[in-house]
Coordinates of C-alpha atoms in Angstrom, one line a residue:
M87 CA 0.1 0.2 -0.1
I88 CA 1.0 3.7 -0.6
A89 CA 1.9 5.5 2.5
E90 CA 3.0 8.8 0.8
I91 CA 3.9 10.7 -2.7
R92 CA 6.5 13.6 -2.4
F93 CA 7.4 15.6 -5.7
K94 CA 8.8 18.7 -6.4
N95 CA 9.4 20.9 -9.5
M96 CA 6.8 18.7 -11.4
F97 CA 4.1 20.2 -13.6
S98 CA 2.7 23.1 -11.6
F99 CA 4.2 22.1 -8.4
R100 CA 7.4 24.5 -7.7
D101 CA 7.9 23.6 -4.2
E102 CA 7.8 20.0 -2.5
A103 CA 4.1 18.8 -2.5
I104 CA 3.2 15.5 0.0
L105 CA 0.1 13.3 -0.5
S106 CA 0.0 11.0 2.5
F107 CA -2.3 8.1 2.9
E108 CA -1.3 8.0 6.6
A109 CA -4.4 7.9 9.0
D110 CA -4.5 10.5 11.9
R111 CA -5.5 9.1 15.2
S112 CA -9.1 9.4 14.8
K113 CA -11.4 6.3 15.2
D114 CA -14.0 7.5 12.6
M115 CA -15.3 4.9 10.4
E116 CA -12.1 3.3 11.0
S117 CA -13.1 -0.3 10.2
Y118 CA -13.9 0.9 6.5
H119 CA -11.2 3.5 5.6
V120 CA -8.1 2.1 7.9
V121 CA -6.0 -0.6 7.1
E122 CA -3.5 -1.3 9.7
L123 CA -0.2 -3.0 8.9
G124 CA 1.3 -3.8 12.2
G125 CA 3.0 -1.4 14.5
D126 CA 1.6 1.9 14.4
V127 CA 1.2 1.8 10.5
R128 CA -2.2 3.0 9.6
L129 CA -3.2 3.6 6.1
L130 CA -6.2 4.9 4.4
K131 CA -7.9 3.4 1.7
V132 CA -8.9 6.6 -0.2
A133 CA -7.6 9.9 -0.6
V134 CA -9.8 12.8 -2.0
I135 CA -8.3 16.1 -3.6
Y136 CA -10.7 19.5 -4.4
G137 CA -9.7 22.5 -6.0
A138 CA -10.5 24.9 -8.5
N139 CA -10.0 24.3 -12.1
A140 CA -6.3 25.0 -13.0
S141 CA -5.2 24.4 -9.4
G142 CA -3.1 21.5 -10.1
K143 CA -5.4 18.5 -9.3
S144 CA -5.0 16.8 -12.6
N145 CA -1.3 17.3 -12.4
I146 CA -1.0 15.3 -9.2
I147 CA -2.5 12.5 -11.1
K148 CA 0.0 13.2 -14.0
V149 CA 2.8 13.1 -11.2
C150 CA 1.6 9.3 -10.3
D151 CA 1.3 8.0 -13.8
F152 CA 4.8 9.5 -14.5
I153 CA 6.2 7.8 -11.9
K154 CA 4.5 4.4 -13.1
S155 CA 5.5 4.8 -16.6
F156 CA 9.0 6.0 -16.1
I157 CA 9.9 2.8 -14.0
T158 CA 9.8 0.7 -17.1
Y159 CA 10.6 3.3 -19.9
T160 CA 13.2 2.3 -22.3
P161 CA 14.4 4.9 -24.9
L162 CA 15.1 4.4 -28.0
N163 CA 18.8 5.8 -27.4
K164 CA 20.7 8.1 -25.2
A165 CA 19.7 11.2 -26.9
E166 CA 16.0 10.9 -26.5
Q167 CA 14.7 13.4 -24.1
I168 CA 12.9 12.2 -21.1
Q169 CA 9.3 13.5 -21.1
I170 CA 9.2 15.1 -17.5
V171 CA 8.0 18.8 -17.2
P172 CA 9.5 20.8 -14.4
F173 CA 7.6 24.2 -13.4
L174 CA 8.3 26.3 -16.4
L175 CA 6.8 30.0 -15.0
N176 CA 10.0 30.5 -13.5
K177 CA 13.3 30.9 -14.9
T178 CA 15.4 29.1 -12.1
S179 CA 12.8 26.0 -11.8
S180 CA 12.7 25.5 -15.4
M181 CA 16.3 24.7 -15.4
Q182 CA 16.5 22.7 -12.0
L183 CA 15.7 19.1 -11.5
S184 CA 12.6 17.5 -11.0
E185 CA 12.2 15.1 -7.6
Y186 CA 9.8 12.6 -6.6
S187 CA 9.4 9.7 -3.9
I188 CA 7.2 7.0 -3.4
S189 CA 6.8 5.3 0.2
F190 CA 5.2 2.0 0.2
Y191 CA 4.5 -0.9 2.1
L192 CA 5.1 -4.8 0.9
K193 CA 4.5 -7.8 2.9
N194 CA 7.7 -9.7 3.7
E195 CA 7.5 -12.9 5.3
E196 CA 4.0 -12.2 6.9
K197 CA 5.4 -8.4 7.9
A198 CA 4.7 -5.2 6.0
V199 CA 8.2 -3.6 5.2
R200 CA 8.2 -0.1 3.9
Y201 CA 10.3 0.9 0.8
V202 CA 11.2 4.3 -0.4
Y203 CA 12.0 4.8 -4.2
S204 CA 13.3 8.3 -4.9
V205 CA 14.0 10.0 -8.2
A206 CA 15.8 13.4 -9.2
L207 CA 16.2 13.9 -12.9
D208 CA 15.8 16.4 -15.6
R209 CA 15.0 16.0 -19.5
W210 CA 18.5 14.8 -20.1
H211 CA 19.3 12.8 -17.5
V212 CA 18.6 10.7 -14.0
A213 CA 21.0 12.4 -11.7
K214 CA 19.9 10.3 -8.8
E215 CA 17.9 7.4 -8.0
S216 CA 17.5 5.3 -5.2
L217 CA 15.7 2.3 -3.3
I218 CA 15.7 1.8 0.4
Y219 CA 13.8 0.0 2.7
Y220 CA 13.1 -0.6 6.7
P221 CA 13.6 -4.4 7.5
S222 CA 14.1 -3.0 11.1
Q223 CA 13.9 0.3 12.4
Q224 CA 17.3 1.6 10.6
P225 CA 16.9 1.7 6.9
A226 CA 19.0 -0.4 4.2
T227 CA 20.1 0.6 0.7
L228 CA 19.0 -1.6 -2.1
F229 CA 20.7 0.7 -4.7
E230 CA 21.8 4.2 -5.0
R231 CA 23.1 5.8 -8.3
N232 CA 24.4 9.0 -8.9
T233 CA 26.1 10.8 -11.9
E234 CA 29.7 11.7 -11.5
N235 CA 31.7 13.0 -14.3
N236 CA 28.8 12.5 -16.6
V237 CA 28.8 8.9 -15.8
S238 CA 26.2 6.7 -13.8
V239 CA 27.4 4.9 -10.8
I240 CA 25.0 2.5 -9.3
R241 CA 26.1 1.0 -6.1
F242 CA 24.0 -2.1 -4.5
G243 CA 23.8 -2.5 -1.0
Q244 CA 24.8 -5.7 0.8
K245 CA 21.3 -7.1 1.0
I246 CA 21.3 -7.8 -2.6
K247 CA 22.9 -10.8 -3.9
M248 CA 24.5 -10.6 -7.6
S249 CA 27.6 -11.6 -9.6
Q250 CA 29.8 -8.8 -10.2
A251 CA 29.1 -9.7 -14.0
V252 CA 25.7 -8.6 -13.4
K253 CA 26.1 -5.9 -11.8
E254 CA 28.5 -4.7 -14.5
E255 CA 25.8 -5.3 -17.1
I256 CA 22.9 -3.6 -15.5
T257 CA 25.2 -0.3 -15.4
L258 CA 26.1 -0.7 -19.0
K259 CA 22.6 -0.9 -20.1
C260 CA 21.5 1.5 -17.6
L261 CA 21.4 5.2 -20.1
H262 CA 21.1 8.6 -18.5
N263 CA 17.7 8.9 -19.4
M264 CA 16.4 5.8 -18.1
S265 CA 15.9 4.1 -14.8
V266 CA 17.9 1.4 -12.8
F267 CA 14.6 -0.9 -13.0
A268 CA 14.5 -0.1 -17.0
A269 CA 18.0 -1.5 -17.4
Y270 CA 17.4 -4.4 -14.6
M271 CA 14.7 -5.7 -17.0
Q272 CA 17.2 -6.1 -19.9
V273 CA 19.7 -8.5 -17.8
N274 CA 18.8 -12.2 -17.7
T275 CA 18.7 -12.2 -13.8
H276 CA 16.1 -12.3 -11.0
I277 CA 16.8 -10.6 -8.0
V278 CA 13.9 -11.0 -5.5
E279 CA 14.2 -7.5 -3.6
L280 CA 14.2 -5.7 -7.0
E281 CA 11.4 -8.0 -8.0
A282 CA 9.0 -7.5 -5.4
V283 CA 9.3 -3.7 -5.8
L284 CA 9.0 -3.8 -9.9
Q285 CA 6.0 -5.9 -9.3
Y286 CA 4.1 -3.4 -7.1
L287 CA 5.0 -0.7 -9.1
T288 CA 4.2 -1.9 -12.4
N289 CA 1.3 -4.3 -11.7
Q290 CA -0.3 -3.0 -8.5
V291 CA 0.2 1.0 -9.6
M292 CA -2.6 1.2 -11.9
P293 CA -2.7 3.6 -15.4
A294 CA -4.4 6.7 -14.1
V295 CA -8.1 7.2 -15.3
V296 CA -8.8 10.6 -16.8
P297 CA -11.8 12.0 -18.3
A298 CA -10.1 11.3 -22.4
S299 CA -9.4 7.7 -21.0
S300 CA -11.0 4.7 -23.2
L301 CA -12.4 3.0 -20.2
S302 CA -14.6 0.6 -22.5
R303 CA -11.8 -0.8 -24.4
Y304 CA -10.2 -2.3 -20.9
A305 CA -13.7 -3.6 -19.9
E306 CA -14.0 -5.2 -22.9
K307 CA -11.2 -7.2 -22.1
S308 CA -12.4 -7.8 -18.7
I309 CA -15.5 -9.5 -19.3
K310 CA -14.0 -12.5 -21.1
N311 CA -13.4 -13.2 -17.6
E312 CA -16.3 -15.0 -15.9
S313 CA -15.7 -13.7 -12.4
A314 CA -14.8 -10.2 -13.5
K315 CA -17.8 -10.0 -15.7
D316 CA -20.0 -11.0 -12.6
Y317 CA -18.8 -8.6 -10.6
I318 CA -19.3 -5.8 -13.3
L319 CA -22.9 -6.8 -14.1
R320 CA -23.6 -6.5 -10.3
Y321 CA -21.7 -3.3 -10.0
L322 CA -24.2 -2.2 -13.0
Q323 CA -27.3 -3.0 -11.8
E324 CA -26.9 -2.1 -8.0
A325 CA -25.9 1.3 -9.7
D326 CA -29.3 1.2 -11.1
F327 CA -28.8 0.3 -14.9
N328 CA -31.1 -2.0 -16.9
I329 CA -28.6 -4.1 -18.2
S330 CA -28.7 -7.7 -17.7
N331 CA -26.0 -8.9 -19.6
I332 CA -22.9 -7.8 -21.7
T333 CA -21.5 -9.7 -24.3
S334 CA -17.9 -9.1 -26.8
K335 CA -18.7 -10.1 -30.3
E336 CA -16.8 -10.3 -33.5
Q337 CA -17.4 -9.5 -37.0
E338 CA -15.7 -10.2 -40.1
T339 CA -15.6 -7.0 -42.6
H340 CA -13.3 -6.4 -45.7
K341 CA -10.6 -4.8 -43.5
G342 CA -10.4 -7.7 -40.8
S343 CA -12.4 -8.5 -37.8
I344 CA -13.2 -6.0 -35.4
N345 CA -14.7 -6.5 -31.9
Y346 CA -17.9 -4.9 -30.5
T347 CA -19.6 -4.9 -27.0
M348 CA -23.3 -5.3 -27.0
Y349 CA -25.6 -4.3 -23.8
Q350 CA -28.6 -6.5 -23.0
H351 CA -31.3 -4.7 -21.3
K352 CA -34.1 -6.3 -19.3
V353 CA -37.6 -4.4 -19.4
S354 CA -41.2 -5.3 -18.3
S355 CA -43.4 -5.5 -21.3
D356 CA -47.0 -5.0 -21.4
D357 CA -48.1 -8.3 -20.4
G358 CA -45.9 -8.3 -17.3
N359 CA -43.4 -10.2 -18.7
N360 CA -39.6 -9.6 -19.3
D361 CA -38.3 -8.9 -22.5
Y362 CA -34.8 -8.3 -23.3
Y363 CA -33.1 -6.2 -26.2
E364 CA -29.3 -6.1 -27.4
F365 CA -27.8 -2.5 -28.4
P366 CA -24.6 -1.5 -29.3
E367 CA -22.3 0.8 -27.4
L368 CA -23.4 3.6 -29.7
F369 CA -26.8 3.6 -28.1
E370 CA -25.6 3.6 -24.5
S371 CA -25.2 6.9 -22.9
D372 CA -21.8 8.2 -21.5
G373 CA -22.6 7.6 -18.1
T374 CA -23.5 3.7 -19.0
I375 CA -20.0 3.4 -20.6
R376 CA -17.9 5.3 -17.9
T377 CA -19.5 3.2 -15.0
F378 CA -18.7 -0.1 -17.2
G379 CA -15.1 1.0 -17.6
L380 CA -15.0 2.4 -13.8
A381 CA -16.4 -0.8 -12.5
A382 CA -13.9 -3.1 -14.4
Q383 CA -11.3 -0.9 -13.0
V384 CA -12.1 -1.2 -9.4
Q385 CA -12.5 -4.9 -10.0
K386 CA -9.3 -5.3 -10.8
I387 CA -7.7 -3.2 -7.9
L388 CA -9.9 -4.9 -5.6
E389 CA -8.6 -8.3 -6.6
N390 CA -4.9 -7.3 -6.6
D391 CA -4.9 -4.8 -3.8
A392 CA -3.7 -2.3 -6.2
F393 CA -3.2 1.4 -6.3
L394 CA -5.7 3.8 -8.7
A395 CA -5.9 7.1 -9.6
V396 CA -9.1 8.9 -11.3
D397 CA -9.2 12.8 -12.5
D398 CA -12.4 14.3 -12.4
I399 CA -14.6 11.4 -11.0
E400 CA -17.6 13.1 -11.5
F401 CA -17.3 13.1 -15.5
S402 CA -20.4 11.7 -16.9
L403 CA -21.6 10.5 -13.5
H404 CA -24.6 11.6 -11.4
P405 CA -23.8 12.4 -7.8
K406 CA -25.1 9.7 -6.2
L407 CA -23.3 7.3 -8.2
I408 CA -20.0 8.7 -7.4
E409 CA -21.3 8.1 -3.8
H410 CA -22.1 5.0 -4.3
I411 CA -18.5 3.9 -5.9
I412 CA -16.8 5.0 -3.0
E413 CA -19.2 3.4 -0.6
R414 CA -18.8 0.3 -2.3
F415 CA -15.2 0.5 -2.8
L416 CA -14.8 1.3 1.1
K417 CA -16.9 -2.1 2.1
E418 CA -14.9 -4.0 -0.3
S419 CA -11.6 -3.0 -0.3
E420 CA -8.9 -4.9 1.8
Q421 CA -5.5 -3.1 0.9
A422 CA -6.9 -1.7 -2.4
Q423 CA -6.5 2.4 -2.9
L424 CA -8.1 4.9 -4.7
L425 CA -7.2 8.4 -5.3
L426 CA -10.0 11.0 -6.4
T427 CA -10.0 14.6 -7.9
T428 CA -13.7 16.0 -8.0
H429 CA -15.2 19.5 -7.9
Y430 CA -18.1 17.7 -6.5
D431 CA -18.4 19.2 -2.7
G432 CA -21.8 17.0 -2.0
L433 CA -19.0 14.4 -0.8
L434 CA -18.2 16.7 2.1
G435 CA -21.9 16.9 3.3
E436 CA -22.0 12.8 3.4
E437 CA -20.7 12.3 7.0
D438 CA -20.8 8.9 7.1
L439 CA -18.9 8.6 3.9
L440 CA -15.6 10.5 4.1
R441 CA -13.1 11.3 7.2
K442 CA -11.6 14.5 7.6
D443 CA -7.9 13.1 7.0
N444 CA -9.5 11.8 3.6
V445 CA -9.6 15.4 2.2
W446 CA -7.0 17.3 0.4
F447 CA -7.0 20.8 -1.5
T448 CA -5.1 22.5 -4.4
E449 CA -4.7 26.0 -4.8
K450 CA -2.6 28.1 -7.5
N451 CA -0.5 30.8 -5.9
L452 CA -0.1 34.3 -7.7
D453 CA 3.2 33.1 -9.5
G454 CA 1.4 30.3 -10.7
S455 CA 2.7 27.7 -8.7
S456 CA 0.5 25.0 -7.4
V457 CA 0.1 23.9 -3.4
L458 CA -1.4 20.7 -1.8
Y459 CA -2.6 20.7 1.6
P460 CA -4.9 18.5 3.7
L461 CA -8.0 19.5 5.4
T462 CA -6.8 18.3 8.8
N463 CA -4.2 21.2 8.5
F464 CA -7.2 23.8 9.8
K465 CA -8.0 24.2 13.1
G466 CA -11.9 23.7 15.0
L467 CA -13.1 21.4 12.2
N468 CA -15.3 19.2 15.1
R469 CA -16.9 23.0 15.5
I470 CA -18.0 23.4 12.0
S471 CA -21.5 22.3 11.4
S472 CA -21.0 21.6 7.5
L473 CA -17.7 21.0 5.9
Q474 CA -19.6 21.3 2.5
K475 CA -20.9 24.7 3.6
A476 CA -17.7 25.8 5.1
Y477 CA -15.7 24.7 1.6
K478 CA -18.1 26.6 -0.5
F479 CA -17.7 29.8 1.6
G480 CA -14.2 29.3 0.7
N481 CA -13.2 28.9 4.5
F482 CA -10.5 26.1 2.9
G483 CA -9.3 28.1 0.0
A484 CA -9.3 26.1 -3.2
V485 CA -12.6 27.5 -4.8
P486 CA -12.5 30.1 -7.6
N487 CA -12.2 33.5 -6.9
L488 CA -15.0 34.9 -8.6

C-alpha cells in the first residue's frame, strides 16, 4: 500500500508537495477506511482532492502516472529526452531537477516492510535514483545511483546478492535517460528484492483514469473473465442500470475482424413479463459506458490490492453514483487504494462517507505555482457543522475567486 508521495518541480508544483495516505488518530469509520499493517502503521484506502479549475489537481494524477511509466521506460537511444515537465513559470526552476519519491509497504514474510523509491532528473538525465527499505527501524540501501563526471554510478546494497558480472551489465545498460529498473529488466537475472518492488510499481499501481480514457476498451477485455464479468454486471445493476448482460462479439469485414460490445437490457413488457433487448455501445449513454469502465477498473484493483488514481471522478456520473462507487469500494477493499480528484462538494456533506483525513485541497499561488494541503491543517474542524458549506464559503480555499 502507498503511504506517501512526494514531488517537487513537477508540472505546476514548484515547491515540494506531499500527498499522504497515513491515517490520523481518529477512530471515525476506522473499520471501513483504515488498514492496519502492524506497529503504528495505519493507512487510508481513499484520498479525495478538491480545488478550482487549473489549481493543480490533474497534475497530481500526472505525477502518479509519470512515476509508474518511467520505471519501465526504455528510450530508443541515449539522446532521447525524458518526458518530464518541470515548473515552467520560473526561469530558475525550469532549469532545475525535478524530484519525486514514493513510499509504500510490501508484505515480506507476513510482515509489512516500508520501501522508499526516489528519483531526481531532468529532461536529459537521471541525476539521482535510490531504493531503500526498512527491515528494522534503520533503513537499508538496496541500490543508489548518482551521476559522477557524466557517468552513472550504481552502488548495490549488501542485501542484494548478485555477481559482479550482473552488476556491470546493469550499469552498462543503464543509459542516462532511463531508470535502474528499466536496465535491470534487460538483464537475464532475477533479484528477489528488486522483483517485489518492480511488480508492485508496474502491476499494482494502475494507469490513471482521466476523462479522455477509453475505459470501455479495457472493460471489454475484462468481461472475457467470468468472475470479472459477474462483478461488473452486479455493479451496474446496483447502480440502477437496467443491464442484464454484456457480451463481446466479433464481426468480419473487408478490413478484417472487429470486436464490439453489446449491452442487453431487461425491461417489463405490457403483459407483465420481461423482455430483453440488445444494443451496441453507440446507443448507450456516456454515464453507462463510464460506469462500465470504472467497474472493471475497480474490480481489478480490489482483486490485486492495487492503487488507482481517477481524475474528475464526476465526469459523466450522477452525484449519487459517485457516492455509491466510494461507499462500495470502502466496504470491499482490503488493501486497495483510490485517489480521486473532484469538484463535487456533496461528498463533504456526507458525514458517514469520508473522514477528515481523506480530504485534500489544491490552490494556485499568484506566481502560478500549485500547493497541496490537507483538510486536517485547519483547526476547529469539529466545531464546523457543515464542511460542505464551509468549503463553499471559501473557508478552506481551493475555490474560484469569482
